[in-house]
Amino acid sequence: MLKNCIFRFGVLSLFVLNAAPSFGQDWAMKMFDKDKIDFGVIARGSDAEYRLKIKNIYKDPVHIANVRTTCGCSAAEPSKSILESGEEGYIQVKMDTARFQRRKDSNVIITIDAPQYAEVRIPITSYIRTDVVFTPGAANFGSVEVGKGAETTVALAYAGREDWALTGIESRNPHVTAKAVETNRGGGRVNYNIMLTLDPKTPKGPIREQLILKTNDVNFTTVPLLVEARVESDITITPEVVSLGMMVPGQEKTVNVVMRGKKPFEITKIECESNDEAFKIRMPKAAQPIHVLPLTIVPPDKPGEYSEEFTVTIDGRSEPITFKAFGRIAETKTN
């Protein structure tokens, strides 16, 4: 009897392993958009950050158990620890440009323990200049309302050659413009104010770009400056894309959607794009600045990827607000 139990356990274990995405570490690496991170040449004191994108391309949820780096010069953390099937996230990697200088090499190590164990190692490299300092470390416009635009200034301090100068500025985003104004020169030191403008016509959404400052330095011809902003409407939705995860046909599932306004607002109607009639939403009855909407789905018998787009009509607002939900519906088993 004991031998039979051991044999059956062994067969079950083999079955479970074969049901996992694949053997080895390759299955986990396939979820990341990069296999290395190169910050290039960056200024001392600058905000040097990179978002390593990860997408769960498998049917089972992926659990990120731990994220660490191999050097104190860098740090990393995940945007979320669980990724449902089809869901995206990122690993935020940041260099410590205040305490460290010159060439720095390290690794970010991501440990995954579900649906099976894997450890992904991504190399990180950078060169932190000692002669250029930004204050503050990035150009952050913060939250900007659609149609308003914004301005911000970053101070650049250089110590070294008498004739060092900025020769140009390259913006990769057409809605972000910048100019450099020299404020001081002498004694081997040069100071500039980098004045940035965010166009009022900038579309809604996050901005995360690098402004490239060109110099007459033959060894390090450019210096990157991180630019961040979040252009938002007067009413925002969290999350912007609702993850429904893995669903079973006929089994009810509820997630919350939060709508925030700068002032109280009333929701008059919420509509679905499809005709599935799979969703139910409890409508709020009064105007208030924050609405928590319980979104309930009874998944239809449509195995595979499933998505829905919602249109929210606000009293007194000409433009409706839209958001999407996505998930995966499991196949129904038949005997």
Short mmCIF file of C-alpha atoms in Angstrom, two decimals:
data_model
loop_
_atom_site.label_atom_id
_atom_site.label_comp_id
_atom_site.label_asym_id
_atom_site.label_seq_id
_atom_site.Cartn_x
_atom_site.Cartn_y
_atom_site.Cartn_z
CA MET A 1 0.00 0.00 0.00
CA LEU A 2 2.82 2.39 0.86
CA LYS A 3 4.54 1.79 -2.47
CA ASN A 4 1.33 2.48 -4.38
CA CYS A 5 0.88 5.82 -2.55
CA ILE A 6 4.43 6.87 -3.34
CA PHE A 7 3.97 5.96 -6.99
CA ARG A 8 0.76 7.93 -7.28
CA PHE A 9 2.35 10.97 -5.63
CA GLY A 10 5.19 10.84 -8.12
CA VAL A 11 2.81 10.73 -11.07
CA LEU A 12 0.82 13.67 -9.68
CA SER A 13 3.97 15.74 -9.17
CA LEU A 14 5.08 15.09 -12.74
CA PHE A 15 1.66 16.13 -14.01
CA VAL A 16 1.77 19.42 -12.08
CA LEU A 17 5.21 20.28 -13.40
CA ASN A 18 4.15 19.59 -16.97
CA ALA A 19 1.11 21.83 -16.47
CA ALA A 20 3.38 24.78 -15.63
CA PRO A 21 4.42 27.27 -18.36
CA SER A 22 7.77 25.54 -19.10
CA PHE A 23 10.87 24.16 -17.50
CA GLY A 24 13.86 26.28 -16.56
CA GLN A 25 13.94 30.07 -16.33
CA ASP A 26 13.12 31.01 -19.94
CA TRP A 27 9.37 31.12 -19.35
CA ALA A 28 9.81 33.93 -16.81
CA MET A 29 12.28 35.92 -18.92
CA LYS A 30 9.77 35.99 -21.80
CA MET A 31 7.46 38.21 -19.73
CA PHE A 32 9.98 41.11 -19.58
CA ASP A 33 10.46 43.66 -22.36
CA LYS A 34 14.22 44.08 -21.76
CA ASP A 35 17.08 41.77 -20.82
CA LYS A 36 19.34 44.61 -19.62
CA ILE A 37 19.07 48.20 -18.34
CA ASP A 38 21.59 50.83 -19.46
CA PHE A 39 21.17 54.28 -17.92
CA GLY A 40 24.09 55.61 -19.95
CA VAL A 41 25.84 58.75 -18.66
CA ILE A 42 23.76 60.51 -15.98
CA ALA A 43 24.26 63.60 -13.83
CA ARG A 44 25.00 63.48 -10.14
CA GLY A 45 21.86 64.10 -8.08
CA SER A 46 19.58 63.38 -11.02
CA ASP A 47 16.52 61.16 -10.77
CA ALA A 48 17.67 58.17 -12.80
CA GLU A 49 14.74 55.75 -12.95
CA TYR A 50 13.65 53.03 -15.34
CA ARG A 51 10.45 51.02 -15.54
CA LEU A 52 11.13 47.45 -16.60
CA LYS A 53 7.85 46.27 -18.08
CA ILE A 54 6.45 42.83 -17.33
CA LYS A 55 3.34 41.18 -18.79
CA ASN A 56 1.78 37.91 -17.70
CA ILE A 57 1.47 36.03 -21.00
CA TYR A 58 0.28 32.85 -19.28
CA LYS A 59 -3.12 31.59 -18.12
CA ASP A 60 -2.21 31.29 -14.43
CA PRO A 61 -1.58 34.26 -12.09
CA VAL A 62 2.08 35.22 -11.62
CA HIS A 63 3.28 36.09 -8.12
CA ILE A 64 6.40 38.23 -7.65
CA ALA A 65 7.76 37.07 -4.30
CA ASN A 66 10.78 39.38 -4.05
CA VAL A 67 12.73 42.06 -5.92
CA ARG A 68 16.25 43.04 -4.93
CA THR A 69 19.45 44.50 -6.38
CA THR A 70 23.05 43.38 -5.95
CA CYS A 71 24.46 46.84 -5.17
CA GLY A 72 23.52 49.68 -2.83
CA CYS A 73 23.90 52.00 -5.82
CA SER A 74 20.53 50.80 -7.14
CA ALA A 75 17.12 49.90 -5.76
CA ALA A 76 14.04 48.27 -7.25
CA GLU A 77 10.43 47.51 -6.41
CA PRO A 78 7.46 46.06 -8.33
CA SER A 79 4.35 48.09 -9.18
CA LYS A 80 2.29 45.09 -8.02
CA SER A 81 3.07 41.63 -6.69
CA ILE A 82 0.36 39.64 -8.47
CA LEU A 83 -0.24 39.76 -12.22
CA GLU A 84 -3.38 38.11 -13.51
CA SER A 85 -3.42 36.53 -16.96
CA GLY A 86 -2.82 39.26 -19.57
CA GLU A 87 -2.11 41.92 -16.92
CA GLU A 88 0.87 44.28 -17.19
CA GLY A 89 3.07 45.85 -14.54
CA TYR A 90 6.64 47.07 -14.10
CA ILE A 91 9.70 46.88 -11.91
CA GLN A 92 10.80 50.39 -10.90
CA VAL A 93 14.62 50.54 -10.95
CA LYS A 94 16.37 53.60 -9.51
CA MET A 95 20.03 54.60 -9.31
CA ASP A 96 21.35 56.39 -6.22
CA THR A 97 23.11 59.28 -7.94
CA ALA A 98 23.56 61.26 -4.71
CA ARG A 99 25.85 58.78 -2.89
CA PHE A 100 27.55 57.02 -5.80
CA GLN A 101 29.79 58.21 -8.61
CA ARG A 102 31.29 57.07 -11.90
CA ARG A 103 30.81 53.58 -13.37
CA LYS A 104 28.34 51.39 -11.51
CA ASP A 105 27.28 47.88 -12.50
CA SER A 106 24.72 45.78 -10.68
CA ASN A 107 21.75 43.47 -11.25
CA VAL A 108 18.08 43.51 -10.41
CA ILE A 109 16.88 40.07 -9.34
CA ILE A 110 13.18 39.23 -9.58
CA THR A 111 12.02 36.12 -7.73
CA ILE A 112 8.77 34.52 -8.89
CA ASP A 113 7.17 31.70 -6.90
CA ALA A 114 3.95 31.09 -8.85
CA PRO A 115 2.84 29.46 -11.09
CA GLN A 116 6.30 27.92 -10.56
CA TYR A 117 9.62 29.11 -9.17
CA ALA A 118 11.97 31.24 -11.28
CA GLU A 119 14.64 33.85 -10.67
CA VAL A 120 15.25 36.49 -13.35
CA ARG A 121 18.48 38.48 -13.30
CA ILE A 122 18.63 41.73 -15.31
CA PRO A 123 22.03 43.53 -15.59
CA ILE A 124 22.13 47.27 -14.78
CA THR A 125 24.86 49.64 -15.90
CA SER A 126 25.40 53.40 -15.56
CA TYR A 127 28.04 56.11 -15.37
CA ILE A 128 27.33 58.86 -12.83
CA ARG A 129 29.08 62.13 -13.68
CA THR A 130 30.66 64.10 -10.86
CA ASP A 131 30.85 67.43 -12.68
CA VAL A 132 27.15 68.00 -13.48
CA VAL A 133 24.42 68.33 -10.82
CA PHE A 134 20.67 68.89 -11.29
CA THR A 135 18.49 70.60 -8.66
CA PRO A 136 15.88 69.16 -8.33
CA GLY A 137 16.88 65.83 -9.80
CA ALA A 138 14.09 65.79 -12.39
CA ALA A 139 11.64 68.07 -14.17
CA ASN A 140 8.35 67.01 -12.62
CA PHE A 141 5.24 68.92 -13.68
CA GLY A 142 3.13 66.83 -11.29
CA SER A 143 -0.60 66.54 -11.97
CA VAL A 144 -1.78 68.89 -14.72
CA GLU A 145 -5.40 69.34 -15.77
CA VAL A 146 -6.15 68.79 -19.45
CA GLY A 147 -5.95 72.05 -21.41
CA LYS A 148 -4.06 73.98 -18.73
CA GLY A 149 -0.37 73.40 -19.54
CA ALA A 150 2.41 73.97 -17.00
CA GLU A 151 5.94 75.30 -16.47
CA THR A 152 8.85 74.18 -14.30
CA THR A 153 12.56 74.95 -13.90
CA VAL A 154 15.58 72.79 -13.09
CA ALA A 155 18.95 74.29 -12.12
CA LEU A 156 22.11 72.81 -13.65
CA ALA A 157 25.50 73.32 -11.99
CA TYR A 158 28.76 72.37 -13.73
CA ALA A 159 32.27 72.35 -12.26
CA GLY A 160 35.28 71.84 -14.52
CA ARG A 161 36.31 73.52 -17.75
CA GLU A 162 36.01 77.28 -18.16
CA ASP A 163 34.52 76.97 -21.66
CA TRP A 164 31.98 74.21 -20.94
CA ALA A 165 28.57 75.05 -22.41
CA LEU A 166 25.21 73.69 -23.42
CA THR A 167 24.85 73.69 -27.20
CA GLY A 168 21.28 72.49 -27.62
CA ILE A 169 18.28 70.68 -26.13
CA GLU A 170 16.46 67.75 -27.70
CA SER A 171 12.94 66.88 -26.57
CA ARG A 172 11.50 63.54 -27.64
CA ASN A 173 7.99 64.67 -26.78
CA PRO A 174 6.49 67.34 -29.09
CA HIS A 175 4.41 68.68 -26.19
CA VAL A 176 7.47 69.39 -24.00
CA THR A 177 9.73 72.30 -24.92
CA ALA A 178 12.74 73.67 -23.07
CA LYS A 179 15.32 76.42 -23.16
CA ALA A 180 18.56 76.94 -21.24
CA VAL A 181 19.40 80.30 -19.66
CA GLU A 182 22.98 80.78 -18.44
CA THR A 183 22.97 82.40 -14.99
CA ASN A 184 26.64 82.30 -13.98
CA ARG A 185 30.12 81.58 -15.36
CA GLY A 186 33.50 81.91 -13.68
CA GLY A 187 36.15 80.08 -11.69
CA GLY A 188 35.57 76.85 -13.58
CA ARG A 189 31.88 76.84 -12.69
CA VAL A 190 28.89 77.25 -15.00
CA ASN A 191 25.22 77.52 -14.03
CA TYR A 192 22.09 77.23 -16.14
CA ASN A 193 18.36 77.31 -15.54
CA ILE A 194 16.57 74.73 -17.69
CA MET A 195 13.09 76.18 -18.23
CA LEU A 196 10.49 73.65 -19.40
CA THR A 197 6.98 74.18 -20.74
CA LEU A 198 4.18 71.63 -21.08
CA ASP A 199 1.86 72.47 -23.98
CA PRO A 200 -1.83 73.06 -23.04
CA LYS A 201 -2.68 70.76 -25.99
CA THR A 202 -0.92 67.80 -24.37
CA PRO A 203 -3.26 64.78 -24.47
CA LYS A 204 -4.44 63.05 -21.31
CA GLY A 205 -2.13 60.45 -19.81
CA PRO A 206 1.26 60.02 -18.12
CA ILE A 207 4.46 61.54 -19.49
CA ARG A 208 7.81 59.99 -18.73
CA GLU A 209 10.54 61.13 -21.10
CA GLN A 210 14.19 62.11 -21.17
CA LEU A 211 15.22 65.60 -22.20
CA ILE A 212 18.64 65.40 -23.88
CA LEU A 213 20.98 68.31 -23.08
CA LYS A 214 23.75 68.63 -25.66
CA THR A 215 27.16 69.97 -24.60
CA ASN A 216 30.52 70.86 -26.13
CA ASP A 217 32.21 68.18 -24.01
CA VAL A 218 33.95 65.78 -26.43
CA ASN A 219 33.95 62.93 -23.88
CA PHE A 220 30.35 63.20 -22.66
CA THR A 221 28.40 64.98 -25.37
CA THR A 222 24.94 64.67 -23.77
CA VAL A 223 23.30 64.77 -20.34
CA PRO A 224 19.79 63.29 -19.87
CA LEU A 225 17.16 64.95 -17.67
CA LEU A 226 14.08 63.01 -16.59
CA VAL A 227 10.76 64.72 -17.38
CA GLU A 228 7.53 63.56 -15.73
CA ALA A 229 3.92 64.71 -15.74
CA ARG A 230 0.45 63.32 -15.46
CA VAL A 231 -2.14 65.08 -17.57
CA GLU A 232 -5.56 64.36 -16.09
CA SER A 233 -9.13 65.34 -16.72
CA ASP A 234 -11.19 66.98 -14.00
CA ILE A 235 -12.51 63.49 -13.21
CA THR A 236 -10.20 60.47 -12.98
CA ILE A 237 -10.80 56.71 -12.79
CA THR A 238 -8.76 54.21 -10.77
CA PRO A 239 -7.71 51.78 -12.06
CA GLU A 240 -7.64 53.11 -15.61
CA VAL A 241 -7.82 49.53 -16.88
CA VAL A 242 -9.76 47.13 -14.65
CA SER A 243 -8.27 43.65 -14.30
CA LEU A 244 -10.88 40.93 -13.93
CA GLY A 245 -8.34 38.10 -13.76
CA MET A 246 -9.33 34.51 -14.50
CA MET A 247 -13.10 33.99 -14.54
CA VAL A 248 -15.41 30.97 -14.64
CA PRO A 249 -18.58 31.14 -16.76
CA GLY A 250 -21.61 31.83 -14.59
CA GLN A 251 -19.60 32.55 -11.42
CA GLU A 252 -20.17 36.12 -10.23
CA LYS A 253 -17.14 38.34 -9.59
CA THR A 254 -17.02 41.91 -8.23
CA VAL A 255 -14.28 44.55 -8.44
CA ASN A 256 -14.35 48.21 -7.36
CA VAL A 257 -13.80 51.19 -9.65
CA VAL A 258 -13.10 54.58 -8.03
CA MET A 259 -13.98 57.88 -9.71
CA ARG A 260 -12.51 61.11 -8.27
CA GLY A 261 -13.39 64.67 -9.18
CA LYS A 262 -12.02 68.06 -8.21
CA LYS A 263 -15.56 68.90 -7.04
CA PRO A 264 -18.78 66.92 -6.40
CA PHE A 265 -20.30 65.37 -9.54
CA GLU A 266 -23.30 63.19 -10.34
CA ILE A 267 -23.22 60.07 -12.53
CA THR A 268 -26.34 59.84 -14.67
CA LYS A 269 -25.60 56.79 -16.82
CA ILE A 270 -23.08 53.96 -17.33
CA GLU A 271 -23.19 52.00 -20.59
CA CYS A 272 -21.38 48.91 -21.91
CA GLU A 273 -20.11 48.67 -25.48
CA SER A 274 -21.10 45.01 -26.00
CA ASN A 275 -24.53 43.39 -25.85
CA ASP A 276 -23.48 40.58 -23.50
CA GLU A 277 -25.33 42.08 -20.52
CA ALA A 278 -22.70 40.44 -18.32
CA PHE A 279 -22.11 43.44 -16.03
CA LYS A 280 -24.10 45.02 -13.22
CA ILE A 281 -23.12 48.33 -11.61
CA ARG A 282 -24.72 49.83 -8.51
CA MET A 283 -25.37 53.45 -9.43
CA PRO A 284 -24.67 56.17 -6.83
CA LYS A 285 -27.65 58.35 -5.94
CA ALA A 286 -26.03 61.69 -5.08
CA ALA A 287 -23.33 64.10 -6.24
CA GLN A 288 -20.03 63.71 -4.41
CA PRO A 289 -16.30 64.16 -5.21
CA ILE A 290 -15.51 60.42 -4.88
CA HIS A 291 -17.64 57.53 -6.13
CA VAL A 292 -16.80 53.88 -5.43
CA LEU A 293 -18.54 51.75 -8.07
CA PRO A 294 -18.92 48.00 -7.40
CA LEU A 295 -18.56 46.40 -10.84
CA THR A 296 -20.07 42.89 -10.93
CA ILE A 297 -19.69 40.47 -13.83
CA VAL A 298 -21.36 37.14 -14.48
CA PRO A 299 -18.99 35.82 -17.17
CA PRO A 300 -20.65 34.46 -20.31
CA ASP A 301 -19.66 31.07 -21.73
CA LYS A 302 -17.06 32.59 -24.06
CA PRO A 303 -13.66 30.99 -23.23
CA GLY A 304 -10.55 33.08 -23.83
CA GLU A 305 -9.68 36.76 -23.57
CA TYR A 306 -12.61 38.95 -22.57
CA SER A 307 -12.86 42.75 -22.50
CA GLU A 308 -15.48 45.43 -22.17
CA GLU A 309 -15.50 49.22 -22.58
CA PHE A 310 -17.67 51.42 -20.38
CA THR A 311 -18.97 54.93 -21.05
CA VAL A 312 -19.84 57.07 -18.03
CA THR A 313 -22.11 60.09 -18.50
CA ILE A 314 -21.67 62.92 -15.97
CA ASP A 315 -24.40 65.46 -15.27
CA GLY A 316 -23.45 68.84 -16.77
CA ARG A 317 -20.34 67.51 -18.53
CA SER A 318 -20.34 67.48 -22.33
CA GLU A 319 -17.70 64.76 -22.73
CA PRO A 320 -18.33 61.29 -21.25
CA ILE A 321 -15.58 59.32 -19.50
CA THR A 322 -14.55 55.87 -20.69
CA PHE A 323 -12.66 52.99 -19.11
CA LYS A 324 -11.95 49.35 -19.97
CA ALA A 325 -12.03 46.02 -18.15
CA PHE A 326 -10.28 42.86 -19.26
CA GLY A 327 -9.77 39.30 -18.10
CA ARG A 328 -9.83 35.70 -19.24
CA ILE A 329 -12.75 33.27 -19.14
CA ALA A 330 -11.88 29.66 -18.43
CA GLU A 331 -13.17 26.81 -20.56
CA THR A 332 -16.12 24.92 -19.12
CA LYS A 333 -15.35 21.26 -18.54
CA THR A 334 -17.70 18.67 -19.98
CA ASN A 335 -17.76 15.02 -18.97
#
